Amino acid sequence: GQQVMQIPQYQHVQEGEDFTTYCNSSTTLSNIQWYKQRPGGHPVFLIQLVKSGEVKKQKRLTFQFGEAKKNSSLHITATQTTDVGTYFCAGRMKTSYDKVIFGPGTSLSVIP
Amino acid sequence: DTGVSQDPRHKITKRGQNVTFRCDPISEHNRLYWYRQTLGQGPEFLTYFQNEAQLEKSRLLSDRFSAERPKGSFSTLEIQRTEQGDSAMYLCASRPGGTGDDQPQHFGDGTRLSIL
């Protein structure tokens, strides 16, 4: 079946260090979305990537969509304690009108 | 606040009982989604509505699960004869429709279901 995988599952970094999470889909995607979920909270939309090879930046966050539209990454520069949470990628499948499949997430801990 | 609203926030029930959850989407969002999330996992797609029409349903959803959106506004998710494995957070999300794929989903705070 269609799967979206993410690595690593957990990441502990010292405040100020960089962080990257990688997302891979078993099938080609129409687009990919990234969400952040704080402990005890609900997923909050961060960004959507649509085009092959697309790169988008939001302050210290950089998002990339692979050329084959099967993988993506999120990179955070100089992490802060406010970055703590779980980051999910979610891929919209080409074979489905509006179904989005979430990856298992990468849980980020930032040590002050 | 005009965000997605879910009720109740928590539900504790005995195995075998039926439960019903409600979701009120953001006003004028005609697309509504239900997800289930267990600890350490991402949200798992359950079903999706466009207005009152249920357009897609996960094959993982057993016949004990049913969802409705009768007037195209709020939605309910019912689980019959609950089992231990149904314990999870049930999330609802909504987004505008008819404007392409560039509108994000907005999630509610979820209903946490615990089966005793």
XYZ file of C-alpha atoms in Angstrom:
228
model
C 0.000 0.000 0.000
C 0.902 3.649 -0.139
C 3.317 4.614 2.603
C 5.065 7.708 3.818
C 8.156 7.177 5.938
C 10.184 9.593 8.010
C 13.588 9.474 9.628
C 14.779 9.878 12.245
C 12.007 8.972 14.664
C 13.586 11.072 17.417
C 16.209 13.779 17.431
C 17.777 15.464 20.443
C 19.825 18.561 19.722
C 21.570 21.236 21.725
C 19.991 24.644 21.331
C 21.659 26.380 18.408
C 22.407 23.181 16.492
C 20.774 22.410 13.179
C 18.106 19.769 12.637
C 16.920 17.858 9.564
C 14.098 15.384 9.066
C 13.640 13.349 5.903
C 10.445 12.093 4.332
C 10.052 9.384 1.692
C 6.994 8.161 -0.155
C 6.549 4.773 -1.785
C 4.692 6.458 -4.648
C 4.899 9.739 -6.544
C 3.061 12.553 -4.818
C 0.925 15.394 -6.098
C 2.220 17.570 -3.297
C 3.643 17.320 0.173
C 2.685 19.201 3.305
C 4.540 19.682 6.559
C 2.879 20.012 9.950
C 4.145 20.654 13.468
C 2.483 19.195 16.535
C 3.430 20.419 19.972
C 3.051 18.003 22.910
C -0.634 17.842 23.798
C -1.609 19.865 20.757
C -2.954 19.261 17.298
C -1.080 19.335 13.976
C -0.524 22.841 12.649
C 0.116 23.401 8.973
C 3.556 24.776 8.115
C 3.889 24.661 4.330
C 2.948 22.892 1.119
C 5.317 22.022 -1.742
C 3.925 21.250 -5.176
C 6.603 21.504 -7.836
C 9.409 19.057 -8.494
C 12.637 20.317 -6.891
C 10.818 23.118 -5.073
C 12.553 24.838 -2.158
C 10.741 27.116 0.269
C 11.996 28.996 3.295
C 10.254 30.265 6.389
C 12.737 32.140 8.557
C 14.995 29.398 9.962
C 13.059 26.558 8.271
C 13.938 25.293 4.784
C 11.709 22.812 2.981
C 12.662 20.836 -0.114
C 10.683 18.623 -2.483
C 12.637 16.051 -4.453
C 12.932 16.011 -8.216
C 10.980 12.766 -8.439
C 8.308 14.114 -6.066
C 8.782 11.122 -3.775
C 10.889 12.651 -1.038
C 11.142 15.816 0.982
C 13.131 17.329 3.813
C 12.761 19.948 6.496
C 15.857 21.672 7.819
C 15.884 23.963 10.840
C 18.896 26.208 11.304
C 20.035 27.134 14.819
C 17.258 25.411 16.737
C 15.486 27.151 19.582
C 13.454 25.705 22.448
C 10.316 26.909 20.689
C 11.052 24.417 17.895
C 10.252 21.486 20.198
C 7.534 19.226 18.842
C 6.847 16.512 16.306
C 7.202 17.323 12.633
C 5.050 15.397 10.197
C 5.214 15.260 6.465
C 1.964 14.428 4.684
C 1.775 13.422 1.068
C -1.203 13.858 -1.228
C -1.315 10.822 -3.467
C -1.756 11.211 -7.205
C -4.214 8.343 -7.193
C -6.514 9.995 -4.704
C -8.511 13.162 -5.052
C -7.963 14.542 -1.590
C -6.496 11.850 0.650
C -3.373 12.815 2.532
C -1.117 10.205 4.127
C 0.918 11.309 7.103
C 4.340 10.023 7.968
C 5.051 8.790 11.508
C 6.764 12.056 12.424
C 10.104 13.116 13.836
C 10.048 14.177 17.457
C 12.474 17.029 18.131
C 13.833 17.796 21.579
C 15.973 20.872 22.111
C 18.284 20.969 25.084
C 18.776 24.536 26.350
C -12.180 31.792 17.967
C -13.576 30.341 14.744
C -11.337 27.305 14.525
C -12.363 23.667 14.173
C -14.264 22.581 17.260
C -14.535 19.021 18.531
C -16.688 17.611 21.273
C -16.127 15.992 23.668
C -12.445 16.543 24.396
C -12.230 13.291 26.315
C -14.375 10.167 26.322
C -13.921 7.186 28.605
C -16.160 4.226 28.002
C -16.369 0.502 28.560
C -15.588 -1.966 25.837
C -18.658 -2.790 23.804
C -20.326 0.585 24.204
C -21.123 2.918 21.340
C -19.603 6.401 21.181
C -20.272 9.426 19.011
C -18.023 12.412 18.426
C -18.911 15.737 16.885
C -16.869 18.089 14.738
C -17.790 21.645 13.799
C -15.546 22.811 10.967
C -14.516 26.343 10.237
C -17.469 28.176 8.774
C -17.735 27.846 4.976
C -15.121 25.087 4.814
C -16.849 22.534 2.657
C -14.188 19.828 3.044
C -14.043 17.883 6.293
C -11.719 15.074 7.299
C -11.536 12.570 10.138
C -8.242 11.101 11.309
C -7.189 8.773 14.098
C -3.871 9.260 15.885
C -2.208 6.888 18.316
C 0.812 7.665 20.456
C 3.978 8.079 18.458
C 2.230 7.915 15.106
C 1.026 10.383 12.537
C -2.654 11.031 11.917
C -4.238 8.138 10.018
C -6.840 9.070 7.414
C -10.314 7.708 8.133
C -12.736 9.510 5.848
C -13.411 12.720 3.954
C -16.486 14.776 3.076
C -17.101 17.414 0.496
C -20.225 19.172 1.707
C -22.571 16.357 2.733
C -21.066 13.764 0.391
C -18.670 11.200 1.854
C -16.198 10.909 -0.996
C -13.561 8.621 0.413
C -13.298 6.131 3.226
C -10.229 4.287 4.408
C -10.209 0.541 3.835
C -8.872 0.324 7.370
C -12.206 1.590 8.658
C -14.259 -1.354 9.839
C -18.027 -1.466 9.553
C -18.213 -0.465 13.222
C -17.235 3.058 12.178
C -19.630 5.416 10.478
C -19.464 9.120 9.762
C -22.098 11.570 8.645
C -22.322 15.174 7.617
C -26.043 15.526 6.961
C -26.285 19.230 6.212
C -22.783 19.803 4.993
C -21.788 21.634 8.167
C -20.975 19.675 11.343
C -20.029 16.009 11.198
C -20.355 13.074 13.561
C -18.200 9.979 13.860
C -19.760 6.973 15.540
C -17.978 3.865 16.732
C -20.178 0.912 17.589
C -19.210 -1.940 19.915
C -15.949 -0.265 20.893
C -12.820 -2.380 21.295
C -9.560 -1.788 23.166
C -7.812 -1.007 19.907
C -10.122 1.934 19.303
C -8.387 3.903 22.038
C -6.821 6.869 20.257
C -7.106 10.564 19.546
C -9.737 11.272 16.889
C -8.920 14.414 14.950
C -11.138 16.428 12.663
C -9.839 18.859 10.067
C -11.433 21.152 7.533
C -10.406 23.281 4.601
C -12.008 25.361 1.891
C -12.913 23.607 -1.319
C -13.131 24.581 -4.928
C -9.969 26.642 -4.864
C -7.475 23.994 -5.847
C -5.099 22.057 -3.695
C -3.336 24.986 -2.093
C -5.531 25.457 0.941
C -4.224 23.803 4.116
C -6.180 21.659 6.514
C -6.996 23.171 9.895
C -7.169 20.654 12.709
C -9.314 20.656 15.817
C -7.970 19.742 19.248
C -9.320 16.210 18.910
C -11.357 13.831 21.034
C -9.313 11.441 23.137
C -11.068 8.081 23.458
C -10.114 5.646 26.196
C -11.653 2.168 26.262
C -11.689 0.449 29.641
